[in-house]
PDB file of C-alpha atoms and ligand atoms in Angstrom:
ATOM      1  CA  UNK A  40      10.372   4.372  25.885  1.00  0.00           C
ATOM      2  CA  UNK A  41       8.435   6.158  23.198  1.00  0.00           C
ATOM      3  CA  UNK A  42       7.540   9.739  24.032  1.00  0.00           C
ATOM      4  CA  UNK A  43       3.874  10.227  24.856  1.00  0.00           C
ATOM      5  CA  UNK A  44       1.579  12.240  22.613  1.00  0.00           C
ATOM      6  CA  UNK A  45       0.660  15.315  24.626  1.00  0.00           C
ATOM      7  CA  UNK A  46      -2.978  16.017  25.489  1.00  0.00           C
ATOM      8  CA  UNK A  47      -3.547  19.747  25.855  1.00  0.00           C
ATOM      9  CA  UNK A  48      -5.319  21.407  28.760  1.00  0.00           C
ATOM     10  CA  UNK A  49      -8.323  23.674  28.059  1.00  0.00           C
ATOM     11  CA  UNK A  50      -5.989  26.673  28.528  1.00  0.00           C
ATOM     12  CA  UNK A  51      -3.480  25.225  26.088  1.00  0.00           C
ATOM     13  CA  UNK A  52      -6.240  24.548  23.570  1.00  0.00           C
ATOM     14  CA  UNK A  53      -7.391  28.177  23.787  1.00  0.00           C
ATOM     15  CA  UNK A  54      -3.837  29.334  22.997  1.00  0.00           C
ATOM     16  CA  UNK A  55      -3.599  26.864  20.124  1.00  0.00           C
ATOM     17  CA  UNK A  56      -6.875  28.189  18.702  1.00  0.00           C
ATOM     18  CA  UNK A  57      -5.489  31.716  18.849  1.00  0.00           C
ATOM     19  CA  UNK A  58      -2.175  30.621  17.281  1.00  0.00           C
ATOM     20  CA  UNK A  59      -4.159  28.966  14.493  1.00  0.00           C
ATOM     21  CA  UNK A  60      -6.386  31.972  13.890  1.00  0.00           C
ATOM     22  CA  UNK A  61      -3.382  34.270  13.599  1.00  0.00           C
ATOM     23  CA  UNK A  62      -1.614  31.934  11.183  1.00  0.00           C
ATOM     24  CA  UNK A  63      -4.751  31.858   9.011  1.00  0.00           C
ATOM     25  CA  UNK A  64      -4.495  35.652   8.761  1.00  0.00           C
ATOM     26  CA  UNK A  65      -0.921  35.363   7.516  1.00  0.00           C
ATOM     27  CA  UNK A  66      -2.040  32.878   4.872  1.00  0.00           C
ATOM     28  CA  UNK A  67      -4.815  35.281   3.795  1.00  0.00           C
ATOM     29  CA  UNK A  68      -2.252  38.031   3.219  1.00  0.00           C
ATOM     30  CA  UNK A  69       0.055  35.710   1.304  1.00  0.00           C
ATOM     31  CA  UNK A  70      -2.716  34.431  -0.941  1.00  0.00           C
ATOM     32  CA  UNK A  71      -3.626  38.001  -1.820  1.00  0.00           C
ATOM     33  CA  UNK A  72       0.009  38.805  -2.697  1.00  0.00           C
ATOM     34  CA  UNK A  73       0.616  35.934  -5.129  1.00  0.00           C
ATOM     35  CA  UNK A  74       0.969  37.065  -8.742  1.00  0.00           C
ATOM     36  CA  UNK A  75       3.315  36.495 -11.653  1.00  0.00           C
ATOM     37  CA  UNK A  76       6.502  38.515 -11.105  1.00  0.00           C
ATOM     38  CA  UNK A  77       6.570  38.558  -7.318  1.00  0.00           C
ATOM     39  CA  UNK A  78       9.671  36.982  -5.786  1.00  0.00           C
ATOM     40  CA  UNK A  79       9.582  34.241  -3.187  1.00  0.00           C
ATOM     41  CA  UNK A  80      11.823  36.496  -1.080  1.00  0.00           C
ATOM     42  CA  UNK A  81       9.125  39.176  -1.117  1.00  0.00           C
ATOM     43  CA  UNK A  82       6.460  36.641  -0.082  1.00  0.00           C
ATOM     44  CA  UNK A  83       8.683  35.617   2.817  1.00  0.00           C
ATOM     45  CA  UNK A  84       9.054  39.243   3.927  1.00  0.00           C
ATOM     46  CA  UNK A  85       5.281  39.652   3.876  1.00  0.00           C
ATOM     47  CA  UNK A  86       4.913  36.488   5.991  1.00  0.00           C
ATOM     48  CA  UNK A  87       7.426  37.609   8.594  1.00  0.00           C
ATOM     49  CA  UNK A  88       6.031  41.156   8.773  1.00  0.00           C
ATOM     50  CA  UNK A  89       2.440  39.982   9.263  1.00  0.00           C
ATOM     51  CA  UNK A  90       3.496  37.386  11.869  1.00  0.00           C
ATOM     52  CA  UNK A  91       5.329  40.047  13.881  1.00  0.00           C
ATOM     53  CA  UNK A  92       2.488  42.583  13.468  1.00  0.00           C
ATOM     54  CA  UNK A  93       0.217  39.951  15.049  1.00  0.00           C
ATOM     55  CA  UNK A  94       2.562  39.871  18.089  1.00  0.00           C
ATOM     56  CA  UNK A  95       3.767  36.379  17.242  1.00  0.00           C
ATOM     57  CA  UNK A  96       7.107  34.961  16.145  1.00  0.00           C
ATOM     58  CA  UNK A  97       7.909  32.768  13.141  1.00  0.00           C
ATOM     59  CA  UNK A  98       8.717  29.238  14.300  1.00  0.00           C
ATOM     60  CA  UNK A  99      10.339  28.157  11.015  1.00  0.00           C
ATOM     61  CA  UNK A 100      12.983  30.916  11.134  1.00  0.00           C
ATOM     62  CA  UNK A 101      16.284  29.421  12.421  1.00  0.00           C
ATOM     63  CA  UNK A 102      14.589  26.025  12.992  1.00  0.00           C
ATOM     64  CA  UNK A 103      17.579  23.680  12.570  1.00  0.00           C
ATOM     65  CA  UNK A 104      19.161  26.663  10.824  1.00  0.00           C
ATOM     66  CA  UNK A 105      16.399  27.329   8.269  1.00  0.00           C
ATOM     67  CA  UNK A 106      17.034  30.893   7.035  1.00  0.00           C
ATOM     68  CA  UNK A 107      13.458  32.187   6.528  1.00  0.00           C
ATOM     69  CA  UNK A 108      10.001  32.522   8.089  1.00  0.00           C
ATOM     70  CA  UNK A 109       8.298  30.561   5.309  1.00  0.00           C
ATOM     71  CA  UNK A 110       9.183  27.539   3.212  1.00  0.00           C
ATOM     72  CA  UNK A 111       8.269  28.449  -0.362  1.00  0.00           C
ATOM     73  CA  UNK A 112       8.420  25.603  -2.859  1.00  0.00           C
ATOM     74  CA  UNK A 113       7.673  25.983  -6.566  1.00  0.00           C
ATOM     75  CA  UNK A 114       6.497  23.311  -9.061  1.00  0.00           C
ATOM     76  CA  UNK A 115       8.675  20.189  -8.596  1.00  0.00           C
ATOM     77  CA  UNK A 116       9.905  21.436  -5.216  1.00  0.00           C
ATOM     78  CA  UNK A 117       8.017  19.426  -2.602  1.00  0.00           C
ATOM     79  CA  UNK A 118       8.823  21.293   0.617  1.00  0.00           C
ATOM     80  CA  UNK A 119      11.484  23.367   2.415  1.00  0.00           C
ATOM     81  CA  UNK A 120      12.164  25.681  -0.516  1.00  0.00           C
ATOM     82  CA  UNK A 121      14.270  28.659   0.587  1.00  0.00           C
ATOM     83  CA  UNK A 122      12.769  32.034  -0.410  1.00  0.00           C
ATOM     84  CA  UNK A 123      14.985  34.148  -2.638  1.00  0.00           C
ATOM     85  CA  UNK A 124      14.813  37.716  -3.961  1.00  0.00           C
ATOM     86  CA  UNK A 125      15.891  36.537  -7.419  1.00  0.00           C
ATOM     87  CA  UNK A 126      13.314  33.750  -7.634  1.00  0.00           C
ATOM     88  CA  UNK A 127      10.333  35.311  -9.401  1.00  0.00           C
ATOM     89  CA  UNK A 128       7.062  33.439  -9.815  1.00  0.00           C
ATOM     90  CA  UNK A 129       5.912  32.860 -13.397  1.00  0.00           C
ATOM     91  CA  UNK A 130       2.430  32.595 -14.810  1.00  0.00           C
ATOM     92  CA  UNK A 131       1.462  28.912 -14.655  1.00  0.00           C
ATOM     93  CA  UNK A 132       3.701  27.998 -11.693  1.00  0.00           C
ATOM     94  CA  UNK A 133       2.269  26.333  -8.628  1.00  0.00           C
ATOM     95  CA  UNK A 134       3.643  27.592  -5.328  1.00  0.00           C
ATOM     96  CA  UNK A 135       3.467  25.973  -1.888  1.00  0.00           C
ATOM     97  CA  UNK A 136       3.618  28.199   1.194  1.00  0.00           C
ATOM     98  CA  UNK A 137       4.378  26.348   4.410  1.00  0.00           C
ATOM     99  CA  UNK A 138       4.803  28.329   7.609  1.00  0.00           C
ATOM    100  CA  UNK A 139       3.924  28.578  11.245  1.00  0.00           C
ATOM    101  CA  UNK A 140       4.056  30.864  14.236  1.00  0.00           C
ATOM    102  CA  UNK A 141       4.318  30.936  18.010  1.00  0.00           C
ATOM    103  CA  UNK A 142       1.655  32.705  20.064  1.00  0.00           C
ATOM    104  CA  UNK A 143       2.358  32.940  23.798  1.00  0.00           C
ATOM    105  CA  UNK A 144       4.478  29.780  23.665  1.00  0.00           C
ATOM    106  CA  UNK A 145       2.085  27.738  21.496  1.00  0.00           C
ATOM    107  CA  UNK A 146       2.733  26.712  17.903  1.00  0.00           C
ATOM    108  CA  UNK A 147       0.613  26.525  14.760  1.00  0.00           C
ATOM    109  CA  UNK A 148       1.599  25.194  11.327  1.00  0.00           C
ATOM    110  CA  UNK A 149      -0.243  25.244   7.976  1.00  0.00           C
ATOM    111  CA  UNK A 150       0.531  24.973   4.263  1.00  0.00           C
ATOM    112  CA  UNK A 151      -1.297  25.840   1.052  1.00  0.00           C
ATOM    113  CA  UNK A 152      -0.472  25.404  -2.633  1.00  0.00           C
ATOM    114  CA  UNK A 153      -1.747  28.016  -5.115  1.00  0.00           C
ATOM    115  CA  UNK A 154      -1.651  28.449  -8.835  1.00  0.00           C
ATOM    116  CA  UNK A 155       0.135  31.577 -10.111  1.00  0.00           C
ATOM    117  CA  UNK A 156      -2.162  33.205 -12.659  1.00  0.00           C
ATOM    118  CA  UNK A 157      -3.684  30.527 -14.866  1.00  0.00           C
ATOM    119  CA  UNK A 158      -2.346  27.007 -14.381  1.00  0.00           C
ATOM    120  CA  UNK A 159      -2.802  23.801 -16.363  1.00  0.00           C
ATOM    121  CA  UNK A 160      -5.876  21.694 -15.728  1.00  0.00           C
ATOM    122  CA  UNK A 161      -3.606  18.931 -14.395  1.00  0.00           C
ATOM    123  CA  UNK A 162      -2.027  21.255 -11.840  1.00  0.00           C
ATOM    124  CA  UNK A 163      -5.390  22.675 -10.768  1.00  0.00           C
ATOM    125  CA  UNK A 164      -6.640  19.124 -10.161  1.00  0.00           C
ATOM    126  CA  UNK A 165      -3.465  18.175  -8.288  1.00  0.00           C
ATOM    127  CA  UNK A 166      -3.932  21.158  -5.949  1.00  0.00           C
ATOM    128  CA  UNK A 167      -7.630  20.441  -5.373  1.00  0.00           C
ATOM    129  CA  UNK A 168      -7.173  16.704  -4.833  1.00  0.00           C
ATOM    130  CA  UNK A 169      -4.281  17.259  -2.434  1.00  0.00           C
ATOM    131  CA  UNK A 170      -6.566  19.525  -0.404  1.00  0.00           C
ATOM    132  CA  UNK A 171      -9.324  16.926  -0.540  1.00  0.00           C
ATOM    133  CA  UNK A 172      -6.944  14.150   0.562  1.00  0.00           C
ATOM    134  CA  UNK A 173      -6.459  16.067   3.822  1.00  0.00           C
ATOM    135  CA  UNK A 174     -10.217  16.097   4.411  1.00  0.00           C
ATOM    136  CA  UNK A 175     -10.501  12.400   3.517  1.00  0.00           C
ATOM    137  CA  UNK A 176      -7.816  11.736   6.131  1.00  0.00           C
ATOM    138  CA  UNK A 177      -9.211  13.845   8.930  1.00  0.00           C
ATOM    139  CA  UNK A 178     -12.677  12.326   8.496  1.00  0.00           C
ATOM    140  CA  UNK A 179     -11.121   9.596  10.673  1.00  0.00           C
ATOM    141  CA  UNK A 180      -9.465  11.988  13.136  1.00  0.00           C
ATOM    142  CA  UNK A 181     -11.567  11.610  16.245  1.00  0.00           C
ATOM    143  CA  UNK A 182     -11.101  10.255  19.763  1.00  0.00           C
ATOM    144  CA  UNK A 183     -11.173   6.453  19.860  1.00  0.00           C
ATOM    145  CA  UNK A 184      -9.896   6.030  16.300  1.00  0.00           C
ATOM    146  CA  UNK A 185      -6.301   5.207  15.396  1.00  0.00           C
ATOM    147  CA  UNK A 186      -3.709   7.458  13.807  1.00  0.00           C
ATOM    148  CA  UNK A 187      -3.003   5.306  10.777  1.00  0.00           C
ATOM    149  CA  UNK A 188      -6.649   5.456   9.708  1.00  0.00           C
ATOM    150  CA  UNK A 189      -5.833   9.069   8.760  1.00  0.00           C
ATOM    151  CA  UNK A 190      -2.711   7.996   6.833  1.00  0.00           C
ATOM    152  CA  UNK A 191      -4.440   5.205   4.956  1.00  0.00           C
ATOM    153  CA  UNK A 192      -7.424   7.362   3.978  1.00  0.00           C
ATOM    154  CA  UNK A 193      -5.111  10.040   2.532  1.00  0.00           C
ATOM    155  CA  UNK A 194      -3.176   7.421   0.560  1.00  0.00           C
ATOM    156  CA  UNK A 195      -6.316   5.623  -0.682  1.00  0.00           C
ATOM    157  CA  UNK A 196      -7.749   8.847  -2.043  1.00  0.00           C
ATOM    158  CA  UNK A 197      -4.557  10.233  -3.629  1.00  0.00           C
ATOM    159  CA  UNK A 198      -3.487   6.937  -5.145  1.00  0.00           C
ATOM    160  CA  UNK A 199      -6.925   6.434  -6.714  1.00  0.00           C
ATOM    161  CA  UNK A 200      -5.863   9.240  -9.099  1.00  0.00           C
ATOM    162  CA  UNK A 201      -2.480   7.642  -9.788  1.00  0.00           C
ATOM    163  CA  UNK A 202      -0.588  10.234  -7.737  1.00  0.00           C
ATOM    164  CA  UNK A 203       2.547   9.493  -5.753  1.00  0.00           C
ATOM    165  CA  UNK A 204       2.173  10.066  -2.023  1.00  0.00           C
ATOM    166  CA  UNK A 205       5.476  11.316  -0.603  1.00  0.00           C
ATOM    167  CA  UNK A 206       6.475   8.755   2.003  1.00  0.00           C
ATOM    168  CA  UNK A 207       9.780  10.303   3.102  1.00  0.00           C
ATOM    169  CA  UNK A 208       8.055  13.241   4.819  1.00  0.00           C
ATOM    170  CA  UNK A 209       5.343  13.129   7.467  1.00  0.00           C
ATOM    171  CA  UNK A 210       2.978  15.257   9.528  1.00  0.00           C
ATOM    172  CA  UNK A 211       3.470  15.604  13.261  1.00  0.00           C
ATOM    173  CA  UNK A 212       2.081  16.427  16.650  1.00  0.00           C
ATOM    174  CA  UNK A 213       2.308  20.098  17.588  1.00  0.00           C
ATOM    175  CA  UNK A 214       1.856  22.202  20.720  1.00  0.00           C
ATOM    176  CA  UNK A 215       4.537  23.709  22.944  1.00  0.00           C
ATOM    177  CA  UNK A 216       6.936  22.572  20.224  1.00  0.00           C
ATOM    178  CA  UNK A 217       6.632  22.743  16.447  1.00  0.00           C
ATOM    179  CA  UNK A 218       7.342  19.045  16.058  1.00  0.00           C
ATOM    180  CA  UNK A 219       6.044  16.664  18.704  1.00  0.00           C
ATOM    181  CA  UNK A 220       5.139  12.980  18.539  1.00  0.00           C
ATOM    182  CA  UNK A 221       3.509  11.299  16.725  1.00  0.00           C
ATOM    183  CA  UNK A 222       4.823  11.167  13.172  1.00  0.00           C
ATOM    184  CA  UNK A 223       1.840  11.162  10.797  1.00  0.00           C
ATOM    185  CA  UNK A 224       2.569   9.356   7.515  1.00  0.00           C
ATOM    186  CA  UNK A 225       0.489  10.118   4.441  1.00  0.00           C
ATOM    187  CA  UNK A 226       1.087   6.708   2.893  1.00  0.00           C
ATOM    188  CA  UNK A 227      -0.251   3.246   3.692  1.00  0.00           C
ATOM    189  CA  UNK A 228       1.198   1.931   6.939  1.00  0.00           C
ATOM    190  CA  UNK A 229       1.057  -1.395   8.684  1.00  0.00           C
ATOM    191  CA  UNK A 230      -0.524  -1.444  12.117  1.00  0.00           C
ATOM    192  CA  UNK A 231      -3.069   0.992  13.420  1.00  0.00           C
ATOM    193  CA  UNK A 232      -0.726   3.374  15.264  1.00  0.00           C
ATOM    194  CA  UNK A 233      -1.541   5.232  18.479  1.00  0.00           C
ATOM    195  CA  UNK A 234      -5.105   5.708  19.642  1.00  0.00           C
ATOM    196  CA  UNK A 235      -6.397   9.260  19.286  1.00  0.00           C
ATOM    197  CA  UNK A 236      -7.569  11.167  22.348  1.00  0.00           C
ATOM    198  CA  UNK A 237      -9.510  14.407  22.718  1.00  0.00           C
ATOM    199  CA  UNK A 238      -7.072  17.269  23.312  1.00  0.00           C
ATOM    200  CA  UNK A 239      -4.328  16.011  21.008  1.00  0.00           C
ATOM    201  CA  UNK A 240      -3.230  18.563  18.410  1.00  0.00           C
ATOM    202  CA  UNK A 241      -1.821  17.375  15.106  1.00  0.00           C
ATOM    203  CA  UNK A 242      -0.404  18.928  11.932  1.00  0.00           C
ATOM    204  CA  UNK A 243      -1.742  16.737   9.123  1.00  0.00           C
ATOM    205  CA  UNK A 244       0.019  17.544   5.862  1.00  0.00           C
ATOM    206  CA  UNK A 245      -0.299  15.465   2.708  1.00  0.00           C
ATOM    207  CA  UNK A 246       2.393  16.121   0.094  1.00  0.00           C
ATOM    208  CA  UNK A 247       1.215  14.649  -3.200  1.00  0.00           C
ATOM    209  CA  UNK A 248       3.240  14.279  -6.414  1.00  0.00           C
ATOM    210  CA  UNK A 249       1.642  14.231  -9.850  1.00  0.00           C
ATOM    211  CA  UNK A 250       4.139  11.471 -10.716  1.00  0.00           C
ATOM    212  CA  UNK A 251       6.144   8.977  -8.674  1.00  0.00           C
ATOM    213  CA  UNK A 252       6.405   9.331  -4.875  1.00  0.00           C
ATOM    214  CA  UNK A 253      10.226   9.506  -4.843  1.00  0.00           C
ATOM    215  CA  UNK A 254      11.982  12.669  -3.680  1.00  0.00           C
ATOM    216  CA  UNK A 255      15.551  13.872  -3.143  1.00  0.00           C
ATOM    217  CA  UNK A 256      17.261  16.585  -1.111  1.00  0.00           C
ATOM    218  CA  UNK A 257      19.060  19.396  -2.926  1.00  0.00           C
ATOM    219  CA  UNK A 258      22.712  18.974  -1.988  1.00  0.00           C
ATOM    220  CA  UNK A 259      23.666  22.569  -2.653  1.00  0.00           C
ATOM    221  CA  UNK A 260      21.252  24.306  -0.276  1.00  0.00           C
ATOM    222  CA  UNK A 261      20.779  21.284   2.005  1.00  0.00           C
ATOM    223  CA  UNK A 262      17.067  22.040   2.406  1.00  0.00           C
ATOM    224  CA  UNK A 263      14.920  21.895  -0.697  1.00  0.00           C
ATOM    225  CA  UNK A 264      13.160  18.578  -1.308  1.00  0.00           C
ATOM    226  CA  UNK A 265      12.307  17.889  -4.966  1.00  0.00           C
ATOM    227  CA  UNK A 266      10.459  15.175  -6.856  1.00  0.00           C
ATOM    228  CA  UNK A 267      12.872  12.735  -8.435  1.00  0.00           C
ATOM    229  CA  UNK A 268      10.971  12.574 -11.745  1.00  0.00           C
ATOM    230  CA  UNK A 269      10.505  16.346 -11.992  1.00  0.00           C
ATOM    231  CA  UNK A 270       6.714  16.139 -11.664  1.00  0.00           C
ATOM    232  CA  UNK A 271       4.888  18.849  -9.752  1.00  0.00           C
ATOM    233  CA  UNK A 272       3.914  18.490  -6.103  1.00  0.00           C
ATOM    234  CA  UNK A 273       1.143  20.033  -3.986  1.00  0.00           C
ATOM    235  CA  UNK A 274       1.015  20.384  -0.209  1.00  0.00           C
ATOM    236  CA  UNK A 275      -1.908  21.051   2.105  1.00  0.00           C
ATOM    237  CA  UNK A 276      -1.669  21.267   5.876  1.00  0.00           C
ATOM    238  CA  UNK A 277      -3.682  22.375   8.869  1.00  0.00           C
ATOM    239  CA  UNK A 278      -3.225  22.158  12.606  1.00  0.00           C
ATOM    240  CA  UNK A 279      -6.197  20.230  14.007  1.00  0.00           C
ATOM    241  CA  UNK A 280      -7.610  19.482  17.449  1.00  0.00           C
ATOM    242  CA  UNK A 281      -8.891  15.970  18.183  1.00  0.00           C
ATOM    243  CA  UNK A 282     -12.294  15.938  19.908  1.00  0.00           C
ATOM    244  CA  UNK A 283     -14.917  13.298  20.615  1.00  0.00           C
ATOM    245  CA  UNK A 284     -16.651  14.382  17.400  1.00  0.00           C
ATOM    246  CA  UNK A 285     -15.353  15.961  14.210  1.00  0.00           C
ATOM    247  CA  UNK A 286     -11.896  17.495  14.589  1.00  0.00           C
ATOM    248  CA  UNK A 287     -11.579  21.236  14.954  1.00  0.00           C
ATOM    249  CA  UNK A 288      -9.436  22.710  12.186  1.00  0.00           C
ATOM    250  CA  UNK A 289      -7.508  25.536  13.825  1.00  0.00           C
ATOM    251  CA  UNK A 290      -5.831  27.144  10.805  1.00  0.00           C
ATOM    252  CA  UNK A 291      -8.617  27.728   8.276  1.00  0.00           C
ATOM    253  CA  UNK A 292      -8.966  31.255   6.897  1.00  0.00           C
ATOM    254  CA  UNK A 293     -12.281  33.064   7.179  1.00  0.00           C
ATOM    255  CA  UNK A 294     -12.909  32.445   3.468  1.00  0.00           C
ATOM    256  CA  UNK A 295     -12.187  28.722   3.895  1.00  0.00           C
ATOM    257  CA  UNK A 296     -14.610  28.428   6.811  1.00  0.00           C
ATOM    258  CA  UNK A 297     -17.533  29.606   4.702  1.00  0.00           C
TER     259      UNK A 297
HETATM  260 MG1   MG B  77       4.131  20.779   9.412  1.00  0.00          MG
END
């Protein structure tokens, strides 16, 4: 039997809100630290330090053996990039920061892609449209609707610009565990998927390639996912709470809420 999608209690939802708020603070600190010349290893240290200062623990660290608190993926790296002290960001790079934390047993997960210094117009648009594809998707994320309405809306929007929606990686339910059912595709899917209920918490995370949707796994490190055609990729993710109205986005920074 397929595992049920968990519906959180009011107490659980309060913890999830707090987990989300704290993760947003980590993202604020990381955004402020990004500049040409900083290493991805240094960004990872900042992430882990801020997470622990907030009395939380990094849920990515040691997850299936992942060696860091944050996945940091540059340019044609889609996700799961391993931070490294010798990997310095260059002017014009785009960098994706994907990380999460555990607060009193409850998980949050969010990703952002930023330009390093000045980036090309194409990359700036890719970042902005990837962000917007998330909002197009979650416009359908409310109780009574169906999960794949989110997926199809993301794909419709991204593909209207000729982008490749990564279909080998998906979003996920989240709560007491980092990855819970359901899987949340970002591409067009047949069937409507599970019905959404108030109290479900989901990590919706479009990964959008400037070129073709195909990706491959780096065989040397076993983690990094890259675009097959070498085109750049952007990633945008928030943990959201399904309600009877608009979803509550739990991982927005203060600046993003304004
Ligand atoms: Mg995620």
